[in-house]
Short mmCIF file of C-alpha atoms in Angstrom, two decimals:
data_model
loop_
_atom_site.label_atom_id
_atom_site.label_comp_id
_atom_site.label_asym_id
_atom_site.label_seq_id
_atom_site.Cartn_x
_atom_site.Cartn_y
_atom_site.Cartn_z
CA MET T 26 -26.89 -5.25 11.36
CA ALA T 27 -28.60 -8.55 13.14
CA ARG T 28 -31.53 -7.92 10.20
CA ARG T 29 -28.52 -8.55 7.19
CA ARG T 30 -27.47 -11.22 8.68
CA GLU T 31 -30.57 -12.76 8.25
CA ARG T 32 -31.52 -12.46 5.15
CA ALA T 33 -28.31 -12.94 4.17
CA GLY T 34 -28.15 -15.97 6.12
CA ALA T 35 -31.33 -17.07 4.15
CA ALA T 36 -30.03 -17.15 1.30
CA ILE T 37 -27.11 -19.29 1.65
CA PRO T 38 -28.76 -22.76 2.77
CA ASP T 39 -30.32 -22.58 -0.38
CA VAL T 40 -26.97 -22.43 -2.37
CA VAL T 41 -24.97 -23.97 -0.16
CA GLY T 42 -26.81 -25.79 2.00
CA ASP T 43 -25.35 -25.63 5.70
CA ALA T 44 -22.67 -22.49 6.05
CA SER T 45 -25.72 -20.14 6.60
CA ARG T 46 -24.10 -20.14 9.96
CA VAL T 47 -20.84 -17.59 8.65
CA ALA T 48 -23.33 -15.37 8.40
CA THR T 49 -25.94 -16.10 12.18
CA THR T 50 -23.39 -15.55 14.19
CA THR T 51 -22.20 -12.39 15.75
CA GLY T 52 -18.10 -14.17 16.82
CA LEU T 53 -17.07 -14.81 12.97
CA THR T 54 -13.24 -17.16 13.19
CA ALA T 55 -10.78 -17.08 10.91
CA ALA T 56 -12.24 -20.52 10.00
CA ASP T 57 -16.32 -19.39 9.70
CA MET T 58 -14.00 -16.16 7.02
CA THR T 59 -12.79 -18.49 4.99
CA LEU T 60 -15.86 -20.51 4.13
CA ALA T 61 -17.66 -16.66 4.06
CA TRP T 62 -14.72 -15.58 1.13
CA ARG T 63 -14.87 -19.17 -0.25
CA ILE T 64 -18.90 -18.75 0.04
CA THR T 65 -18.77 -15.69 -1.70
CA PRO T 66 -18.11 -16.43 -5.86
CA ILE T 67 -21.25 -18.65 -4.95
CA VAL T 68 -23.86 -16.53 -3.79
CA GLY T 69 -22.43 -13.41 -5.85
CA LEU T 70 -20.08 -10.57 -6.76
CA SER T 71 -20.87 -7.24 -4.91
CA ALA T 72 -20.81 -4.74 -7.09
CA PRO T 73 -17.32 -3.09 -5.64
CA ASP T 74 -15.92 -6.39 -6.33
CA VAL T 75 -17.10 -6.21 -10.20
CA ARG T 76 -14.91 -2.98 -10.45
CA ARG T 77 -12.03 -4.54 -9.03
CA ALA T 78 -12.15 -7.01 -11.50
CA SER T 79 -11.77 -5.57 -13.98
CA MET T 80 -8.57 -3.08 -12.93
CA ARG T 81 -5.44 -3.22 -14.45
CA PRO T 82 -1.92 -1.70 -12.57
CA TRP T 83 -0.66 1.38 -13.58
CA ALA T 84 2.50 1.24 -15.46
CA VAL T 85 5.48 4.09 -14.70
CA ARG T 86 7.78 4.32 -17.79
CA GLY T 87 10.66 5.63 -16.06
CA PRO T 88 13.09 7.83 -15.33
CA ILE T 89 10.90 9.38 -12.18
CA THR T 90 12.19 11.60 -10.55
CA LEU T 91 11.82 11.89 -6.64
CA GLU T 92 12.44 15.59 -5.38
CA LEU T 93 11.78 16.23 -1.33
CA SER T 94 11.52 19.01 1.18
CA PHE T 95 13.52 18.94 4.46
CA LYS T 96 11.81 20.66 7.44
CA HIS T 97 16.00 21.16 7.88
CA TYR T 98 19.16 21.84 5.61
CA ARG T 99 20.71 19.32 7.23
CA ALA T 100 19.34 16.69 5.61
CA ALA T 101 19.86 18.19 1.97
CA GLU T 102 23.22 18.53 2.76
CA ILE T 103 24.54 15.88 3.45
CA LEU T 104 22.05 13.47 0.72
CA ALA T 105 23.82 15.96 -1.59
CA TYR T 106 26.84 14.71 -1.72
CA LEU T 107 26.05 11.25 -2.70
CA PRO T 108 26.71 11.98 -6.63
CA ILE T 109 22.72 10.27 -7.64
CA VAL T 110 21.85 13.36 -5.88
CA THR T 111 21.21 17.45 -6.80
CA ARG T 112 20.49 19.79 -3.86
CA VAL T 113 17.88 21.86 -6.04
CA THR T 114 17.21 24.58 -2.80
CA SER T 115 18.35 24.85 0.72
CA HIS T 116 16.12 22.40 1.52
CA THR T 117 15.20 21.07 -1.23
CA ILE T 118 17.34 17.62 -3.19
CA ARG T 119 15.84 16.11 -6.12
CA PHE T 120 16.64 11.95 -7.46
CA VAL T 121 17.35 11.20 -10.72
CA GLY T 122 15.49 6.98 -10.95
CA LYS T 123 15.00 4.44 -13.63
CA ASP T 124 12.02 2.88 -13.01
CA MET T 125 9.70 2.98 -9.12
CA LEU T 126 11.57 0.86 -7.36
CA GLU T 127 15.28 2.34 -8.02
CA VAL T 128 13.16 4.48 -6.26
CA SER T 129 11.41 3.50 -4.01
CA ARG T 130 14.38 2.24 -3.04
CA PHE T 131 16.14 5.74 -2.11
CA ILE T 132 13.01 6.80 -0.40
CA GLU T 133 13.69 3.60 2.09
CA PHE T 134 17.91 4.76 2.58
CA VAL T 135 16.96 7.98 3.08
CA GLN T 136 13.89 7.49 5.70
CA THR T 137 16.26 4.85 7.81
CA TYR T 138 19.22 6.90 7.49
CA GLN T 139 20.96 8.24 10.68
CA PRO T 140 24.46 10.31 10.28
CA ASP T 141 25.37 9.17 14.01
CA LEU T 142 24.58 5.48 13.20
CA SER T 143 27.14 3.60 14.78
CA PRO T 144 28.38 -0.43 13.85
#
């Protein structure tokens, strides 16, 4: 690890001057990391950085069907009272959302709902 820092430290001064302290210090501070982040485009991008730059987000088209199975039947039974939920089996429910945001909000509701919740 130390040799790697020494090699990186030797290459950086040629490009940016006094910034070699970022690569040669053993304890990096937030300021050092910010400086290192600014140096990276000058020194060169690593292979993962180049690959990440060429990637595009994958869009999920709706409607999206979510099926949740529970260990105990009680959660499925309670959620089946909602008009937007269909009970598939005794332990499984189905929810169809128009987009991923709606499905995500439903999952959040299911995870945070507590039948014994009081005001």
